[in-house]
Coordinates of C-alpha atoms and ligand atoms in Angstrom, one line a residue:
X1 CA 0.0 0.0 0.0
X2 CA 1.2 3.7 -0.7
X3 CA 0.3 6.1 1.4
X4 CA 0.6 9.9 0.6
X5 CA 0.6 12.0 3.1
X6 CA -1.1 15.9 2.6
X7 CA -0.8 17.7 5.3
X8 CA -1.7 21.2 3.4
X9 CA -3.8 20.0 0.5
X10 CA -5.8 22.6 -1.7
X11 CA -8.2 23.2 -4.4
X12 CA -6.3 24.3 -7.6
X13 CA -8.9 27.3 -9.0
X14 CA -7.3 27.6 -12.4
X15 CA -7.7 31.2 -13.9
X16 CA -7.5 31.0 -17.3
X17 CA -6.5 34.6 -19.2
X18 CA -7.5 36.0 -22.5
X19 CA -3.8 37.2 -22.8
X20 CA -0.9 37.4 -21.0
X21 CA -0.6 38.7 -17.4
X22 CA 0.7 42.3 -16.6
X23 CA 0.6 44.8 -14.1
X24 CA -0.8 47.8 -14.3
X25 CA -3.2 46.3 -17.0
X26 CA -6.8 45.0 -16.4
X27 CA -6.1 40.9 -16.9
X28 CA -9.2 39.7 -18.1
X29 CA -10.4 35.9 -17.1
X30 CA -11.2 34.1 -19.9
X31 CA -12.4 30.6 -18.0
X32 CA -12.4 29.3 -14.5
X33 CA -11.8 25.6 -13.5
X34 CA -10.9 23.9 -10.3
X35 CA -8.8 20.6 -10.1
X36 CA -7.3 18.9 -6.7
X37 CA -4.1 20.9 -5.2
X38 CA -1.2 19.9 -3.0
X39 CA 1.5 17.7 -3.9
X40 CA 0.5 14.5 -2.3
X41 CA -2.6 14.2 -3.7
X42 CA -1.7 15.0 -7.0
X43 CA 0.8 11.8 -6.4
X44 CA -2.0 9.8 -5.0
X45 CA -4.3 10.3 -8.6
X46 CA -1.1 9.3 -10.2
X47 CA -1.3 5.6 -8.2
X48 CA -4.9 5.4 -9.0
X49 CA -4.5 5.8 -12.7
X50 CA -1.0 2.9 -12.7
X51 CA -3.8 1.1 -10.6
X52 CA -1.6 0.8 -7.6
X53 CA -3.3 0.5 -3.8
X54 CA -3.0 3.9 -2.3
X55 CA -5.0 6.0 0.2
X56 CA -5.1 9.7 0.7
X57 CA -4.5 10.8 3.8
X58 CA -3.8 14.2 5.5
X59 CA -6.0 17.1 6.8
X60 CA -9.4 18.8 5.2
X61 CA -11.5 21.8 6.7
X62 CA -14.9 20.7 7.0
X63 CA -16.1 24.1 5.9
X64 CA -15.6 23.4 2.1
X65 CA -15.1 19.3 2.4
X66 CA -17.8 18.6 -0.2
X67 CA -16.2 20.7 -2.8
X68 CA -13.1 19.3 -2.1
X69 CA -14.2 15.5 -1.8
X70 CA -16.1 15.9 -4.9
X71 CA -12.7 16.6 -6.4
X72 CA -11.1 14.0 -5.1
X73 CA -13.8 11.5 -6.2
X74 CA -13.5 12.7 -10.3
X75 CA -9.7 12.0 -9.6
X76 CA -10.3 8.3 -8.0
X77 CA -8.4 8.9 -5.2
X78 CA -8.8 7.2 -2.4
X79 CA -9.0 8.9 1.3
X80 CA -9.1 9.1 4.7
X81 CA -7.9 12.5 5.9
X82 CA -8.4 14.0 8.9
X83 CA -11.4 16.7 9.3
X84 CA -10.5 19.7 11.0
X85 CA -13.8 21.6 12.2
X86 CA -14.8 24.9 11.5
X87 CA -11.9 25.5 8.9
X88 CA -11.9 24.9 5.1
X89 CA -9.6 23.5 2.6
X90 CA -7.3 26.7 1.3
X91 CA -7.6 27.4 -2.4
X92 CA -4.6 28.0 -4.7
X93 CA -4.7 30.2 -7.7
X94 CA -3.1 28.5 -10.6
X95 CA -3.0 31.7 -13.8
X96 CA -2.6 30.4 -17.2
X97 CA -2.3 32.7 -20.4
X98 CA -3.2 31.8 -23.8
X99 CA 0.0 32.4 -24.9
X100 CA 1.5 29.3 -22.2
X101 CA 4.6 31.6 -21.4
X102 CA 4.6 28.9 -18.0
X103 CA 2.1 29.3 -15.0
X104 CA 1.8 32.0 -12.3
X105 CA 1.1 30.0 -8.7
X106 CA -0.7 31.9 -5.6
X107 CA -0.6 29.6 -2.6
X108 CA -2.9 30.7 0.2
X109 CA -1.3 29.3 3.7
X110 CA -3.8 27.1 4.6
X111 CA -5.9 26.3 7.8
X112 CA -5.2 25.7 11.3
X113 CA -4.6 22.6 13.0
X114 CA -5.3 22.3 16.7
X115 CA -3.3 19.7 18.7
X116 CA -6.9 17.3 18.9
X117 CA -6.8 17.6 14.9
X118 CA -2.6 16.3 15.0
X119 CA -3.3 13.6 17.8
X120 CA -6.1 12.2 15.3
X121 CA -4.0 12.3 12.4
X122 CA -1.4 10.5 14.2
X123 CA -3.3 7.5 15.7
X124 CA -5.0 7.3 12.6
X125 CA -1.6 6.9 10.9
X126 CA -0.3 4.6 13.8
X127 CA -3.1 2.1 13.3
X128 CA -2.1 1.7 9.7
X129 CA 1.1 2.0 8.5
X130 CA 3.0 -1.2 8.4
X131 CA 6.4 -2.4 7.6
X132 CA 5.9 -3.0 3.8
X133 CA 4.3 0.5 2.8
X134 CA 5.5 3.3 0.9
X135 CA 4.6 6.4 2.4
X136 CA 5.1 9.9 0.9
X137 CA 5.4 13.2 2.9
X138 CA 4.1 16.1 0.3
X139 CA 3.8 20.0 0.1
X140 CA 3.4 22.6 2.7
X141 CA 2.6 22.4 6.0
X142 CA -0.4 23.7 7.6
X143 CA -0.3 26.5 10.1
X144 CA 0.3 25.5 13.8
X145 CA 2.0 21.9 12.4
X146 CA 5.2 22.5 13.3
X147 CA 8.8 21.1 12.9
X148 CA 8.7 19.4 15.7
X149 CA 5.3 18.0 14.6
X150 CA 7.0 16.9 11.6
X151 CA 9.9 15.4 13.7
X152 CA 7.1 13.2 15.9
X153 CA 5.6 12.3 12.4
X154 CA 8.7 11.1 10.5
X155 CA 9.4 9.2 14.0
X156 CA 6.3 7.1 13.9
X157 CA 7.1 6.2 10.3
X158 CA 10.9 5.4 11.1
X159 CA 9.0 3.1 14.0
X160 CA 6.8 1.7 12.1
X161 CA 9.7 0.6 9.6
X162 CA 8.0 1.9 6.0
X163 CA 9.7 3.1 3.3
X164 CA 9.7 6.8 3.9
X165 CA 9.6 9.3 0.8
X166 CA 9.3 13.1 1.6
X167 CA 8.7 16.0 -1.4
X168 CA 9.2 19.1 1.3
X169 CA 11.0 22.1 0.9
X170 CA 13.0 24.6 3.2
X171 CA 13.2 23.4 6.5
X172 CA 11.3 20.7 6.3
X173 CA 12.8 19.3 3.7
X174 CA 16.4 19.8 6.0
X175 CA 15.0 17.8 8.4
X176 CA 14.0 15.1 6.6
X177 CA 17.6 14.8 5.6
X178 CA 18.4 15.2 8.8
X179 CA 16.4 12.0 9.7
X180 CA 17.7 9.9 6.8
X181 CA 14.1 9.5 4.9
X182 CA 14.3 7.3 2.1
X183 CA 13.7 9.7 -0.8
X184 CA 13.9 13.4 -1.3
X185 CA 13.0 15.0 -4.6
X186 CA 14.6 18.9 -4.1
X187 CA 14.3 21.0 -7.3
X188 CA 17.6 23.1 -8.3
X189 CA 16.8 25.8 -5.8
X190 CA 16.0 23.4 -3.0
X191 CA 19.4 21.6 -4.4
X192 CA 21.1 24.9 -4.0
X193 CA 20.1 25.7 -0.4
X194 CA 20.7 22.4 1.1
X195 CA 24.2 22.4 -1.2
X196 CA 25.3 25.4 1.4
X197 CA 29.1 24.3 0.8
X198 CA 28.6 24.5 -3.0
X199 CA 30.2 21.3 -3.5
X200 CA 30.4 19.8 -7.2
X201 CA 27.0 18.5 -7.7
X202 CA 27.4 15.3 -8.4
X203 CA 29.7 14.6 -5.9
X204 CA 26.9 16.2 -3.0
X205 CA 24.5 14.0 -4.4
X206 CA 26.4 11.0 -4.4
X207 CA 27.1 11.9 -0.2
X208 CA 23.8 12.5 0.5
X209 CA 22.9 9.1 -1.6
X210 CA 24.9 7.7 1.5
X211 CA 21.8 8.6 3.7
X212 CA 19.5 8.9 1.5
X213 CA 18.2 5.7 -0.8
X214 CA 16.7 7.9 -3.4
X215 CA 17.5 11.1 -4.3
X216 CA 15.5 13.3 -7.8
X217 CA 16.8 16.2 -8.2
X218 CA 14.7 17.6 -10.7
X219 CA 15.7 20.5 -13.1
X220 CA 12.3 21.3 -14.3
X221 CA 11.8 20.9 -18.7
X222 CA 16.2 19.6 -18.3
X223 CA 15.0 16.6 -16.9
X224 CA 16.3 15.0 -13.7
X225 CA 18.9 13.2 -12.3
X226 CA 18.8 10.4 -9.8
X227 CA 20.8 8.7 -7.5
X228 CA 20.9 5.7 -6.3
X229 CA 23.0 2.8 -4.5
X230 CA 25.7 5.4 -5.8
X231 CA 24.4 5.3 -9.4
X232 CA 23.9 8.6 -10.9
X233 CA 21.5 8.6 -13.8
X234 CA 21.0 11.7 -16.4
X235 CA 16.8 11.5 -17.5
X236 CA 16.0 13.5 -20.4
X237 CA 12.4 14.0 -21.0
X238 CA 10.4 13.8 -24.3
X239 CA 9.7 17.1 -26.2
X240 CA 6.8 18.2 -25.3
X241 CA 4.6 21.2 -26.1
X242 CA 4.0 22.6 -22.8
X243 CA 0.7 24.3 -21.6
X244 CA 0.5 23.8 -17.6
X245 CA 3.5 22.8 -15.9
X246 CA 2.1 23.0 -12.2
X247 CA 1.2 19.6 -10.8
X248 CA 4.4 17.5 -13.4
X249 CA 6.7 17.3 -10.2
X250 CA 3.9 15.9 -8.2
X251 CA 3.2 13.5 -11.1
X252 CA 6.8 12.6 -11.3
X253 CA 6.8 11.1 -7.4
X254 CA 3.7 9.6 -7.7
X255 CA 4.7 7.3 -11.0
X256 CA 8.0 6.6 -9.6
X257 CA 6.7 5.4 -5.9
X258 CA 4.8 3.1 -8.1
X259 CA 7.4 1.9 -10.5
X260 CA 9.2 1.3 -6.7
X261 CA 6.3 0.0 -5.2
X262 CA 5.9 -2.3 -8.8
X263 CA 9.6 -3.5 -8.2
X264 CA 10.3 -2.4 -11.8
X265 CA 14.0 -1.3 -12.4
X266 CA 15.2 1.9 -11.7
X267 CA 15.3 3.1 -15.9
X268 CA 12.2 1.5 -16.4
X269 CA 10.9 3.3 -13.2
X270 CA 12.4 6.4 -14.2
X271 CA 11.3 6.2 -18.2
X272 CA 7.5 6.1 -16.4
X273 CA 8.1 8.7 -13.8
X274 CA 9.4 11.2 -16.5
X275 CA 6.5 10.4 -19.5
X276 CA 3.8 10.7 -17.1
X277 CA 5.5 14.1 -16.1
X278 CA 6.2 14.9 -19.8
X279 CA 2.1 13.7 -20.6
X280 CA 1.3 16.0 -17.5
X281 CA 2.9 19.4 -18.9
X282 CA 0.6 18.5 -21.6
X283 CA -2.7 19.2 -20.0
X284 CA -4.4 22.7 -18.9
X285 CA -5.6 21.4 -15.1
X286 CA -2.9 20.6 -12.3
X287 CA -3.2 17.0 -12.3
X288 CA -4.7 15.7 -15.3
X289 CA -2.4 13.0 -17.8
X290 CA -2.7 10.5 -20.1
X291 CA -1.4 6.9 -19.5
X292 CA -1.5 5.8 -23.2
X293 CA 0.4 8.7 -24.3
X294 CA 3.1 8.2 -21.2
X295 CA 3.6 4.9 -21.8
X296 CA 4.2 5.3 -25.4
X297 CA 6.7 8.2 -24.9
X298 CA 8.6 6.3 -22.0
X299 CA 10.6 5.0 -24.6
X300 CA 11.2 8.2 -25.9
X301 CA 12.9 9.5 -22.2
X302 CA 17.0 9.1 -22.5
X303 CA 18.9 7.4 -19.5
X304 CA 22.0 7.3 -19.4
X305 CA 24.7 6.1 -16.4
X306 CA 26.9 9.3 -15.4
Ligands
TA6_1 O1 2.7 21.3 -7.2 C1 1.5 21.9 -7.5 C2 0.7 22.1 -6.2 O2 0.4 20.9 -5.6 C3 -0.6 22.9 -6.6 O3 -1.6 22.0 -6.8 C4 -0.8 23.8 -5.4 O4 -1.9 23.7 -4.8 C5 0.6 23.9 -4.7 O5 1.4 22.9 -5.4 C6 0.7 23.6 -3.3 O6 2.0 23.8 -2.9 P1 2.5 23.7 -1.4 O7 4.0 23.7 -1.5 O8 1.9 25.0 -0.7 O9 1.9 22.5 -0.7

């Protein structure tokens, strides 16, 4: 079973423009859409369309749940999060111009959790993780859920014995380096910060890949590399013609915790990972991609052994 954990999820509103965005200019919206939001379930629709077991899990205000569980329900995802009363589910804006010169993300921070909501979430967790699971720490965190409350969490999963993947940033994501999680995905700027010593690249990455099982570090439309049992493997992605790429890094953890989770090789795990990403890019909403096209253009993705 896969587990993704969301501790901040969010509805994506999607506000398409007639043209491109600019200050000092009235930006006229052409169309509105929603889609689900926040990194781990964005995975967790990933392992529903490779058909893998997974279950949603995380906190939701019960202001706006049925919005948000409607969502959830057109992705086929699976769920048991947490309800936190008398708060709702934040809404990101997601700003995409006809011309697709990339997309403009507004986060809001999110709701409150109280420490009733946290003890829930954690005995909820403790009664079902076991030893053979994947479980993946995505996005933000929620206001009031600390460090420390991310500490306790990683904790239960390191007792528990699971395979621990995290997709945080800032200092989160330090700490889960700091705990020796078994996969981290930083992007070139999160690469850069933890990097504080500028060391070669490479050669940090192989270090870290002493702690660290699995290590992405993705360079957004460049591809990705990946290390692992002190392999370091170049990914080039398929040309693609771009529209929306909010949502591809998500897509990216969520086909490669299944190619894991599948016990399919590491180029065949990351040839899905990266097509689903590619197929992703592809589409207007934040989550939306097509398995017939990634699975065709895996074997368009170029690995090679560095
Ligand atoms: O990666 C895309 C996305 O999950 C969006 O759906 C959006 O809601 C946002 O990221 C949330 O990011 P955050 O880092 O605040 O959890």
């Amino acid at each position: 079973m896969i587990y993704t954990i969301t501790l901040n999820p969010a509805i994506d509103r999607l506000l398409y423009l007639e043209e491109k965005m600019e200050s000092r200019k009235t930006n006229r919206i052409r169309e509105i859409a929603y889609d689900i939001g926040g990194k781990g379930t964005h995975a967790a629709h990933v392992m529903s369309q490779l058909n893998v077991h997974h279950l949603a899990l995380g906190f939701i205000g019960d202001v706006n749940n049925n919005k948000f569980k409607k969502i959830l329900k057109a992705k086929h995802i699976k769920d048991d999060f947490t309800v936190v009363r008398g708060q709702a589910t934040r809404e990101c804006y997601i700003i995409i111009d006809r011309n697709t010169t990339g997309t403009t993300m507004l986060t809001e921070k999110g709701m409150t959790v109280s420490e009733e909501d946290k003890y829930a979430f954690i005995e909820n967790l403790k009664a079902k993780v076991k030893q053979d699971d994947i479980v993946l720490i995505a996005g933000s965190l929620p206001i009031n859920f600390t460090l420390n409350d991310l500490r306790k969490l990683i904790g239960v999963l390191k007792e528990a014995g699971c395979f621990i993947a995290c997709d945080l940033s800032g200092e989160a994501l330090k700490l889960a380096v700091e705990m020796a999680v078994d996969f981290i995905k930083p992007n070139e700027f999160e690469l850069n910060e933890l990097n504080s010593t500028k060391e070669n690249t490479i050669d940090y990455l192989k270090n870290l890949n002493n702690n660290i099982q699995y290590i992405v570090a993705s360079l957004g439309e460049k591809g990705s590399y990946c290390v692992h049992d002190r392999k370091v493997y170049r990914v080039l992605p398929p040309k693609v013609k771009e529209v929306n790429d909010t949502g591809a890094g998500d897509c990216f953890v969520g086909a490669f915790l299944s190619g894991l989770y599948k016990h399919l090789s590491i180029p065949e795990t990351l040839k899905l990972a990266s097509a689903c990403a590619a197929s992703k890019v592809m589409h207007h909403d934040s989550s939306t991609f097509s398995l017939e096209d990634a699975l065709r253009m895996k074997e368009l993705v170029k690995i090679t052994e560095i």
